[in-house]
Amino acid sequence: MAHIACGIDIGGSGVKAALVDLDTGEYIGDQIRIPTPKPATPGAVARVCRELVDRLGVGADVPIGVTFPAPVFNGVIPFMANLDQSWVGTDVNALMSEHLGRGVVPLNDADAAGIAEVAYGAAKDAKGVVVFTTQGTGIGSAIIVDGRLMTNTELGHLELDGHDAEKRASSGQKTLQGLDWAQWAERLQRYYSHLEMLLSPDLFVVGGGVSENADKFMPLLELRTPMIPAKLLNTAGIVGAAYYAANHQD
Ligand code: BGC
């Protein structure tokens, strides 16, 4: 495994990239962030990725992982919840090769953050079934079993009480609907007990900015599965993308 890789994290408000030391899971130098272009079409976002790779001076032999806020199945995005709809059906391998002049390893953003937590963070070396969810505009998910990622789970889109779960229980909806911690926790209770019933996990890890306030909502939940906040927070997507790319180059 290479000891340095580059991670690029495509989000709704910013596209961020950094070089990562794979021994420690820490950045080498600074992260660079460019606001997500509007509209966030594939071509516009790929041009931003090119700029980030150029500015970081990523060497030709350094693997690059790129996260997308959507599943990436055989290199293609089958649906897109929270970014421009023109991504649907896009072959991201072809798109990135065209703009970067080299191959990248694409993956889902929550898969990247989840695997980073298992490789370097809150669930380091955890055995059994780890269910990672990341809270934000949507709810992203990753299932890691004995250190191996089951890619492209979309547990944020479970239907719960007739609603798309992330439209009820994401931290983005907490903000949008002005819910207090107790009101939001009621929705989380419903969501995480459902996940618990379906998956019988050994551990829940909750990421996203709101996990910094874990003490405000985790104690309100009654679950038999231990639940802990993520540790890497803002760096998780980039670190996980870099880690995954180094381990999944063809
Ligand atoms: C998307 C997931 C993504 C999550 C977080 C969901 O709406 O469907 O693929 O991981 O948001 O960005």
PDB file of N, CA and C in Angstrom, residues 124-211:
ATOM      1  N   LYS A 124     -11.682   2.378  15.509  1.00  0.00           N
ATOM      2  CA  LYS A 124     -10.421   1.765  15.063  1.00  0.00           C
ATOM      3  C   LYS A 124     -10.384   0.286  15.440  1.00  0.00           C
ATOM      4  N   ASP A 125     -10.157  -0.519  14.418  1.00  0.00           N
ATOM      5  CA  ASP A 125     -10.004  -1.971  14.584  1.00  0.00           C
ATOM      6  C   ASP A 125     -11.254  -2.653  15.154  1.00  0.00           C
ATOM      7  N   ALA A 126     -12.416  -1.996  15.075  1.00  0.00           N
ATOM      8  CA  ALA A 126     -13.635  -2.617  15.628  1.00  0.00           C
ATOM      9  C   ALA A 126     -13.970  -3.897  14.865  1.00  0.00           C
ATOM     10  N   LYS A 127     -14.391  -4.894  15.599  1.00  0.00           N
ATOM     11  CA  LYS A 127     -14.794  -6.167  14.976  1.00  0.00           C
ATOM     12  C   LYS A 127     -16.326  -6.205  14.899  1.00  0.00           C
ATOM     13  N   GLY A 128     -16.828  -7.165  14.130  1.00  0.00           N
ATOM     14  CA  GLY A 128     -18.271  -7.307  14.030  1.00  0.00           C
ATOM     15  C   GLY A 128     -18.867  -6.280  13.087  1.00  0.00           C
ATOM     16  N   VAL A 129     -20.144  -5.993  13.277  1.00  0.00           N
ATOM     17  CA  VAL A 129     -20.886  -5.128  12.352  1.00  0.00           C
ATOM     18  C   VAL A 129     -20.926  -3.693  12.887  1.00  0.00           C
ATOM     19  N   VAL A 130     -20.234  -2.800  12.183  1.00  0.00           N
ATOM     20  CA  VAL A 130     -20.262  -1.385  12.546  1.00  0.00           C
ATOM     21  C   VAL A 130     -21.197  -0.671  11.577  1.00  0.00           C
ATOM     22  N   VAL A 131     -22.198   0.006  12.113  1.00  0.00           N
ATOM     23  CA  VAL A 131     -23.077   0.803  11.256  1.00  0.00           C
ATOM     24  C   VAL A 131     -22.752   2.272  11.506  1.00  0.00           C
ATOM     25  N   PHE A 132     -22.187   2.884  10.473  1.00  0.00           N
ATOM     26  CA  PHE A 132     -21.792   4.294  10.536  1.00  0.00           C
ATOM     27  C   PHE A 132     -22.852   5.106   9.809  1.00  0.00           C
ATOM     28  N   THR A 133     -23.309   6.181  10.426  1.00  0.00           N
ATOM     29  CA  THR A 133     -24.194   7.107   9.708  1.00  0.00           C
ATOM     30  C   THR A 133     -23.585   8.495   9.819  1.00  0.00           C
ATOM     31  N   THR A 134     -23.703   9.249   8.750  1.00  0.00           N
ATOM     32  CA  THR A 134     -23.209  10.623   8.805  1.00  0.00           C
ATOM     33  C   THR A 134     -24.387  11.569   8.635  1.00  0.00           C
ATOM     34  N   GLN A 135     -24.480  12.497   9.558  1.00  0.00           N
ATOM     35  CA  GLN A 135     -25.606  13.418   9.618  1.00  0.00           C
ATOM     36  C   GLN A 135     -25.252  14.737   8.948  1.00  0.00           C
ATOM     37  N   GLY A 136     -26.114  15.197   8.060  1.00  0.00           N
ATOM     38  CA  GLY A 136     -25.901  16.489   7.394  1.00  0.00           C
ATOM     39  C   GLY A 136     -27.188  16.852   6.687  1.00  0.00           C
ATOM     40  N   THR A 137     -27.066  17.394   5.465  1.00  0.00           N
ATOM     41  CA  THR A 137     -28.275  17.664   4.675  1.00  0.00           C
ATOM     42  C   THR A 137     -29.060  16.369   4.519  1.00  0.00           C
ATOM     43  N   GLY A 138     -28.344  15.294   4.222  1.00  0.00           N
ATOM     44  CA  GLY A 138     -28.947  13.964   4.145  1.00  0.00           C
ATOM     45  C   GLY A 138     -28.397  13.101   5.267  1.00  0.00           C
ATOM     46  N   ILE A 139     -28.724  11.807   5.206  1.00  0.00           N
ATOM     47  CA  ILE A 139     -28.068  10.847   6.097  1.00  0.00           C
ATOM     48  C   ILE A 139     -27.339   9.855   5.203  1.00  0.00           C
ATOM     49  N   GLY A 140     -26.028   9.792   5.365  1.00  0.00           N
ATOM     50  CA  GLY A 140     -25.236   8.815   4.616  1.00  0.00           C
ATOM     51  C   GLY A 140     -24.949   7.630   5.516  1.00  0.00           C
ATOM     52  N   SER A 141     -24.656   6.479   4.904  1.00  0.00           N
ATOM     53  CA  SER A 141     -24.397   5.300   5.730  1.00  0.00           C
ATOM     54  C   SER A 141     -23.257   4.469   5.180  1.00  0.00           C
ATOM     55  N   ALA A 142     -22.637   3.733   6.095  1.00  0.00           N
ATOM     56  CA  ALA A 142     -21.621   2.751   5.702  1.00  0.00           C
ATOM     57  C   ALA A 142     -21.744   1.577   6.657  1.00  0.00           C
ATOM     58  N   ILE A 143     -21.673   0.381   6.118  1.00  0.00           N
ATOM     59  CA  ILE A 143     -21.648  -0.814   6.961  1.00  0.00           C
ATOM     60  C   ILE A 143     -20.277  -1.454   6.793  1.00  0.00           C
ATOM     61  N   ILE A 144     -19.604  -1.662   7.922  1.00  0.00           N
ATOM     62  CA  ILE A 144     -18.261  -2.241   7.889  1.00  0.00           C
ATOM     63  C   ILE A 144     -18.295  -3.494   8.769  1.00  0.00           C
ATOM     64  N   VAL A 145     -17.953  -4.621   8.173  1.00  0.00           N
ATOM     65  CA  VAL A 145     -17.995  -5.883   8.906  1.00  0.00           C
ATOM     66  C   VAL A 145     -16.572  -6.418   9.034  1.00  0.00           C
ATOM     67  N   ASP A 146     -16.106  -6.532  10.261  1.00  0.00           N
ATOM     68  CA  ASP A 146     -14.733  -6.985  10.513  1.00  0.00           C
ATOM     69  C   ASP A 146     -13.743  -6.246   9.612  1.00  0.00           C
ATOM     70  N   GLY A 147     -13.926  -4.934   9.512  1.00  0.00           N
ATOM     71  CA  GLY A 147     -12.983  -4.101   8.770  1.00  0.00           C
ATOM     72  C   GLY A 147     -13.250  -4.015   7.279  1.00  0.00           C
ATOM     73  N   ARG A 148     -14.230  -4.784   6.772  1.00  0.00           N
ATOM     74  CA  ARG A 148     -14.513  -4.724   5.326  1.00  0.00           C
ATOM     75  C   ARG A 148     -15.793  -3.954   5.054  1.00  0.00           C
ATOM     76  N   LEU A 149     -15.671  -3.052   4.096  1.00  0.00           N
ATOM     77  CA  LEU A 149     -16.797  -2.174   3.778  1.00  0.00           C
ATOM     78  C   LEU A 149     -17.776  -2.842   2.822  1.00  0.00           C
ATOM     79  N   MET A 150     -19.057  -2.780   3.172  1.00  0.00           N
ATOM     80  CA  MET A 150     -20.090  -3.173   2.208  1.00  0.00           C
ATOM     81  C   MET A 150     -20.531  -1.876   1.544  1.00  0.00           C
ATOM     82  N   THR A 151     -20.141  -1.696   0.287  1.00  0.00           N
ATOM     83  CA  THR A 151     -20.294  -0.382  -0.349  1.00  0.00           C
ATOM     84  C   THR A 151     -21.750  -0.032  -0.686  1.00  0.00           C
ATOM     85  N   ASN A 152     -21.978   1.266  -0.769  1.00  0.00           N
ATOM     86  CA  ASN A 152     -23.221   1.812  -1.353  1.00  0.00           C
ATOM     87  C   ASN A 152     -24.507   1.522  -0.601  1.00  0.00           C
ATOM     88  N   THR A 153     -24.433   1.290   0.706  1.00  0.00           N
ATOM     89  CA  THR A 153     -25.694   1.198   1.443  1.00  0.00           C
ATOM     90  C   THR A 153     -26.287   2.608   1.493  1.00  0.00           C
ATOM     91  N   GLU A 154     -27.587   2.693   1.461  1.00  0.00           N
ATOM     92  CA  GLU A 154     -28.280   3.993   1.417  1.00  0.00           C
ATOM     93  C   GLU A 154     -29.336   4.015   2.518  1.00  0.00           C
ATOM     94  N   LEU A 155     -28.866   3.884   3.737  1.00  0.00           N
ATOM     95  CA  LEU A 155     -29.813   3.751   4.855  1.00  0.00           C
ATOM     96  C   LEU A 155     -30.500   5.074   5.200  1.00  0.00           C
ATOM     97  N   GLY A 156     -30.023   6.154   4.614  1.00  0.00           N
ATOM     98  CA  GLY A 156     -30.704   7.440   4.799  1.00  0.00           C
ATOM     99  C   GLY A 156     -32.022   7.485   4.048  1.00  0.00           C
ATOM    100  N   HIS A 157     -32.179   6.569   3.096  1.00  0.00           N
ATOM    101  CA  HIS A 157     -33.405   6.574   2.290  1.00  0.00           C
ATOM    102  C   HIS A 157     -34.355   5.439   2.651  1.00  0.00           C
ATOM    103  N   LEU A 158     -34.150   4.853   3.824  1.00  0.00           N
ATOM    104  CA  LEU A 158     -35.166   3.911   4.302  1.00  0.00           C
ATOM    105  C   LEU A 158     -36.478   4.657   4.411  1.00  0.00           C
ATOM    106  N   GLU A 159     -37.573   3.964   4.115  1.00  0.00           N
ATOM    107  CA  GLU A 159     -38.857   4.624   4.311  1.00  0.00           C
ATOM    108  C   GLU A 159     -39.303   4.385   5.747  1.00  0.00           C
ATOM    109  N   LEU A 160     -39.563   5.480   6.413  1.00  0.00           N
ATOM    110  CA  LEU A 160     -39.915   5.381   7.827  1.00  0.00           C
ATOM    111  C   LEU A 160     -41.198   6.181   8.058  1.00  0.00           C
ATOM    112  N   ASP A 161     -42.232   5.512   8.522  1.00  0.00           N
ATOM    113  CA  ASP A 161     -43.530   6.167   8.751  1.00  0.00           C
ATOM    114  C   ASP A 161     -43.995   6.944   7.513  1.00  0.00           C
ATOM    115  N   GLY A 162     -43.731   6.352   6.334  1.00  0.00           N
ATOM    116  CA  GLY A 162     -44.187   6.997   5.102  1.00  0.00           C
ATOM    117  C   GLY A 162     -43.290   8.108   4.591  1.00  0.00           C
ATOM    118  N   HIS A 163     -42.137   8.304   5.218  1.00  0.00           N
ATOM    119  CA  HIS A 163     -41.228   9.366   4.778  1.00  0.00           C
ATOM    120  C   HIS A 163     -39.867   8.777   4.439  1.00  0.00           C
ATOM    121  N   ASP A 164     -39.149   9.489   3.562  1.00  0.00           N
ATOM    122  CA  ASP A 164     -37.740   9.204   3.343  1.00  0.00           C
ATOM    123  C   ASP A 164     -37.054   9.543   4.678  1.00  0.00           C
ATOM    124  N   ALA A 165     -36.312   8.573   5.244  1.00  0.00           N
ATOM    125  CA  ALA A 165     -35.796   8.767   6.610  1.00  0.00           C
ATOM    126  C   ALA A 165     -34.989  10.061   6.764  1.00  0.00           C
ATOM    127  N   GLU A 166     -34.167  10.388   5.745  1.00  0.00           N
ATOM    128  CA  GLU A 166     -33.327  11.586   5.915  1.00  0.00           C
ATOM    129  C   GLU A 166     -34.148  12.879   5.915  1.00  0.00           C
ATOM    130  N   LYS A 167     -35.369  12.808   5.379  1.00  0.00           N
ATOM    131  CA  LYS A 167     -36.227  14.003   5.400  1.00  0.00           C
ATOM    132  C   LYS A 167     -36.881  14.181   6.774  1.00  0.00           C
ATOM    133  N   ARG A 168     -36.736  13.183   7.623  1.00  0.00           N
ATOM    134  CA  ARG A 168     -37.281  13.261   8.986  1.00  0.00           C
ATOM    135  C   ARG A 168     -36.167  13.443  10.015  1.00  0.00           C
ATOM    136  N   ALA A 169     -35.101  12.640   9.836  1.00  0.00           N
ATOM    137  CA  ALA A 169     -34.174  12.463  10.955  1.00  0.00           C
ATOM    138  C   ALA A 169     -32.766  13.013  10.719  1.00  0.00           C
ATOM    139  N   SER A 170     -32.541  13.748   9.614  1.00  0.00           N
ATOM    140  CA  SER A 170     -31.180  14.278   9.413  1.00  0.00           C
ATOM    141  C   SER A 170     -30.984  15.536  10.255  1.00  0.00           C
ATOM    142  N   SER A 171     -29.723  15.860  10.509  1.00  0.00           N
ATOM    143  CA  SER A 171     -29.445  17.089  11.266  1.00  0.00           C
ATOM    144  C   SER A 171     -29.829  18.308  10.433  1.00  0.00           C
ATOM    145  N   GLY A 172     -29.782  18.152   9.080  1.00  0.00           N
ATOM    146  CA  GLY A 172     -30.223  19.251   8.215  1.00  0.00           C
ATOM    147  C   GLY A 172     -31.686  19.581   8.462  1.00  0.00           C
ATOM    148  N   GLN A 173     -32.507  18.543   8.643  1.00  0.00           N
ATOM    149  CA  GLN A 173     -33.929  18.772   8.916  1.00  0.00           C
ATOM    150  C   GLN A 173     -34.127  19.349  10.311  1.00  0.00           C
ATOM    151  N   LYS A 174     -33.263  18.963  11.245  1.00  0.00           N
ATOM    152  CA  LYS A 174     -33.342  19.555  12.598  1.00  0.00           C
ATOM    153  C   LYS A 174     -33.239  21.077  12.478  1.00  0.00           C
ATOM    154  N   THR A 175     -32.244  21.520  11.675  1.00  0.00           N
ATOM    155  CA  THR A 175     -32.048  22.959  11.494  1.00  0.00           C
ATOM    156  C   THR A 175     -33.218  23.581  10.729  1.00  0.00           C
ATOM    157  N   LEU A 176     -33.564  22.946   9.590  1.00  0.00           N
ATOM    158  CA  LEU A 176     -34.629  23.503   8.737  1.00  0.00           C
ATOM    159  C   LEU A 176     -35.947  23.649   9.477  1.00  0.00           C
ATOM    160  N   GLN A 177     -36.263  22.622  10.292  1.00  0.00           N
ATOM    161  CA  GLN A 177     -37.563  22.625  10.961  1.00  0.00           C
ATOM    162  C   GLN A 177     -37.491  23.226  12.357  1.00  0.00           C
ATOM    163  N   GLY A 178     -36.316  23.709  12.741  1.00  0.00           N
ATOM    164  CA  GLY A 178     -36.159  24.359  14.049  1.00  0.00           C
ATOM    165  C   GLY A 178     -36.458  23.432  15.218  1.00  0.00           C
ATOM    166  N   LEU A 179     -36.054  22.150  15.099  1.00  0.00           N
ATOM    167  CA  LEU A 179     -36.323  21.196  16.187  1.00  0.00           C
ATOM    168  C   LEU A 179     -35.304  21.400  17.312  1.00  0.00           C
ATOM    169  N   ASP A 180     -35.748  21.253  18.555  1.00  0.00           N
ATOM    170  CA  ASP A 180     -34.755  21.265  19.642  1.00  0.00           C
ATOM    171  C   ASP A 180     -34.190  19.850  19.797  1.00  0.00           C
ATOM    172  N   TRP A 181     -33.228  19.690  20.689  1.00  0.00           N
ATOM    173  CA  TRP A 181     -32.535  18.392  20.782  1.00  0.00           C
ATOM    174  C   TRP A 181     -33.516  17.267  21.123  1.00  0.00           C
ATOM    175  N   ALA A 182     -34.454  17.554  22.030  1.00  0.00           N
ATOM    176  CA  ALA A 182     -35.390  16.505  22.459  1.00  0.00           C
ATOM    177  C   ALA A 182     -36.316  16.111  21.309  1.00  0.00           C
ATOM    178  N   GLN A 183     -36.770  17.101  20.550  1.00  0.00           N
ATOM    179  CA  GLN A 183     -37.659  16.797  19.413  1.00  0.00           C
ATOM    180  C   GLN A 183     -36.921  15.990  18.345  1.00  0.00           C
ATOM    181  N   TRP A 184     -35.691  16.391  18.112  1.00  0.00           N
ATOM    182  CA  TRP A 184     -34.901  15.674  17.100  1.00  0.00           C
ATOM    183  C   TRP A 184     -34.600  14.253  17.593  1.00  0.00           C
ATOM    184  N   ALA A 185     -34.288  14.138  18.881  1.00  0.00           N
ATOM    185  CA  ALA A 185     -33.954  12.822  19.440  1.00  0.00           C
ATOM    186  C   ALA A 185     -35.119  11.844  19.297  1.00  0.00           C
ATOM    187  N   GLU A 186     -36.344  12.348  19.355  1.00  0.00           N
ATOM    188  CA  GLU A 186     -37.496  11.444  19.155  1.00  0.00           C
ATOM    189  C   GLU A 186     -37.444  10.817  17.765  1.00  0.00           C
ATOM    190  N   ARG A 187     -37.068  11.626  16.798  1.00  0.00           N
ATOM    191  CA  ARG A 187     -36.971  11.108  15.422  1.00  0.00           C
ATOM    192  C   ARG A 187     -35.771  10.167  15.285  1.00  0.00           C
ATOM    193  N   LEU A 188     -34.679  10.527  15.963  1.00  0.00           N
ATOM    194  CA  LEU A 188     -33.504   9.649  15.924  1.00  0.00           C
ATOM    195  C   LEU A 188     -33.820   8.304  16.565  1.00  0.00           C
ATOM    196  N   GLN A 189     -34.571   8.354  17.640  1.00  0.00           N
ATOM    197  CA  GLN A 189     -34.944   7.122  18.338  1.00  0.00           C
ATOM    198  C   GLN A 189     -35.659   6.171  17.372  1.00  0.00           C
ATOM    199  N   ARG A 190     -36.594   6.731  16.649  1.00  0.00           N
ATOM    200  CA  ARG A 190     -37.378   5.943  15.697  1.00  0.00           C
ATOM    201  C   ARG A 190     -36.446   5.371  14.615  1.00  0.00           C
ATOM    202  N   TYR A 191     -35.553   6.220  14.137  1.00  0.00           N
ATOM    203  CA  TYR A 191     -34.660   5.824  13.037  1.00  0.00           C
ATOM    204  C   TYR A 191     -33.651   4.768  13.495  1.00  0.00           C
ATOM    205  N   TYR A 192     -32.952   5.057  14.597  1.00  0.00           N
ATOM    206  CA  TYR A 192     -31.892   4.126  14.990  1.00  0.00           C
ATOM    207  C   TYR A 192     -32.466   2.834  15.570  1.00  0.00           C
ATOM    208  N   SER A 193     -33.667   2.867  16.188  1.00  0.00           N
ATOM    209  CA  SER A 193     -34.197   1.572  16.643  1.00  0.00           C
ATOM    210  C   SER A 193     -34.609   0.719  15.450  1.00  0.00           C
ATOM    211  N   HIS A 194     -35.014   1.390  14.374  1.00  0.00           N
ATOM    212  CA  HIS A 194     -35.349   0.634  13.164  1.00  0.00           C
ATOM    213  C   HIS A 194     -34.075  -0.015  12.583  1.00  0.00           C
ATOM    214  N   LEU A 195     -33.013   0.763  12.499  1.00  0.00           N
ATOM    215  CA  LEU A 195     -31.742   0.197  12.006  1.00  0.00           C
ATOM    216  C   LEU A 195     -31.285  -0.955  12.892  1.00  0.00           C
ATOM    217  N   GLU A 196     -31.460  -0.757  14.189  1.00  0.00           N
ATOM    218  CA  GLU A 196     -31.044  -1.791  15.148  1.00  0.00           C
ATOM    219  C   GLU A 196     -31.830  -3.085  14.917  1.00  0.00           C
ATOM    220  N   MET A 197     -33.118  -2.939  14.700  1.00  0.00           N
ATOM    221  CA  MET A 197     -33.964  -4.111  14.475  1.00  0.00           C
ATOM    222  C   MET A 197     -33.557  -4.814  13.172  1.00  0.00           C
ATOM    223  N   LEU A 198     -33.260  -4.022  12.136  1.00  0.00           N
ATOM    224  CA  LEU A 198     -32.939  -4.632  10.840  1.00  0.00           C
ATOM    225  C   LEU A 198     -31.559  -5.276  10.810  1.00  0.00           C
ATOM    226  N   LEU A 199     -30.598  -4.669  11.513  1.00  0.00           N
ATOM    227  CA  LEU A 199     -29.191  -5.058  11.292  1.00  0.00           C
ATOM    228  C   LEU A 199     -28.482  -5.663  12.504  1.00  0.00           C
ATOM    229  N   SER A 200     -29.046  -5.560  13.694  1.00  0.00           N
ATOM    230  CA  SER A 200     -28.371  -6.015  14.917  1.00  0.00           C
ATOM    231  C   SER A 200     -26.877  -5.684  14.911  1.00  0.00           C
ATOM    232  N   PRO A 201     -26.547  -4.404  14.851  1.00  0.00           N
ATOM    233  CA  PRO A 201     -25.120  -4.051  14.789  1.00  0.00           C
ATOM    234  C   PRO A 201     -24.415  -4.267  16.130  1.00  0.00           C
ATOM    235  N   ASP A 202     -23.090  -4.305  16.077  1.00  0.00           N
ATOM    236  CA  ASP A 202     -22.306  -4.311  17.320  1.00  0.00           C
ATOM    237  C   ASP A 202     -22.034  -2.889  17.788  1.00  0.00           C
ATOM    238  N   LEU A 203     -22.029  -1.961  16.830  1.00  0.00           N
ATOM    239  CA  LEU A 203     -21.677  -0.574  17.170  1.00  0.00           C
ATOM    240  C   LEU A 203     -22.302   0.390  16.165  1.00  0.00           C
ATOM    241  N   PHE A 204     -22.845   1.498  16.691  1.00  0.00           N
ATOM    242  CA  PHE A 204     -23.236   2.632  15.846  1.00  0.00           C
ATOM    243  C   PHE A 204     -22.185   3.725  16.002  1.00  0.00           C
ATOM    244  N   VAL A 205     -21.747   4.295  14.892  1.00  0.00           N
ATOM    245  CA  VAL A 205     -20.888   5.478  14.949  1.00  0.00           C
ATOM    246  C   VAL A 205     -21.628   6.583  14.207  1.00  0.00           C
ATOM    247  N   VAL A 206     -21.750   7.741  14.840  1.00  0.00           N
ATOM    248  CA  VAL A 206     -22.471   8.850  14.213  1.00  0.00           C
ATOM    249  C   VAL A 206     -21.493   9.975  13.876  1.00  0.00           C
ATOM    250  N   GLY A 207     -21.437  10.313  12.575  1.00  0.00           N
ATOM    251  CA  GLY A 207     -20.550  11.377  12.114  1.00  0.00           C
ATOM    252  C   GLY A 207     -21.329  12.585  11.622  1.00  0.00           C
ATOM    253  N   GLY A 208     -20.590  13.531  11.030  1.00  0.00           N
ATOM    254  CA  GLY A 208     -21.201  14.796  10.611  1.00  0.00           C
ATOM    255  C   GLY A 208     -20.972  15.818  11.720  1.00  0.00           C
ATOM    256  N   GLY A 209     -21.100  17.084  11.383  1.00  0.00           N
ATOM    257  CA  GLY A 209     -20.795  18.161  12.329  1.00  0.00           C
ATOM    258  C   GLY A 209     -21.510  18.017  13.667  1.00  0.00           C
ATOM    259  N   VAL A 210     -22.750  17.498  13.621  1.00  0.00           N
ATOM    260  CA  VAL A 210     -23.564  17.432  14.835  1.00  0.00           C
ATOM    261  C   VAL A 210     -22.974  16.454  15.871  1.00  0.00           C
ATOM    262  N   SER A 211     -22.075  15.580  15.420  1.00  0.00           N
ATOM    263  CA  SER A 211     -21.515  14.616  16.384  1.00  0.00           C
ATOM    264  C   SER A 211     -20.633  15.319  17.421  1.00  0.00           C
TER     265      SER A 211
END
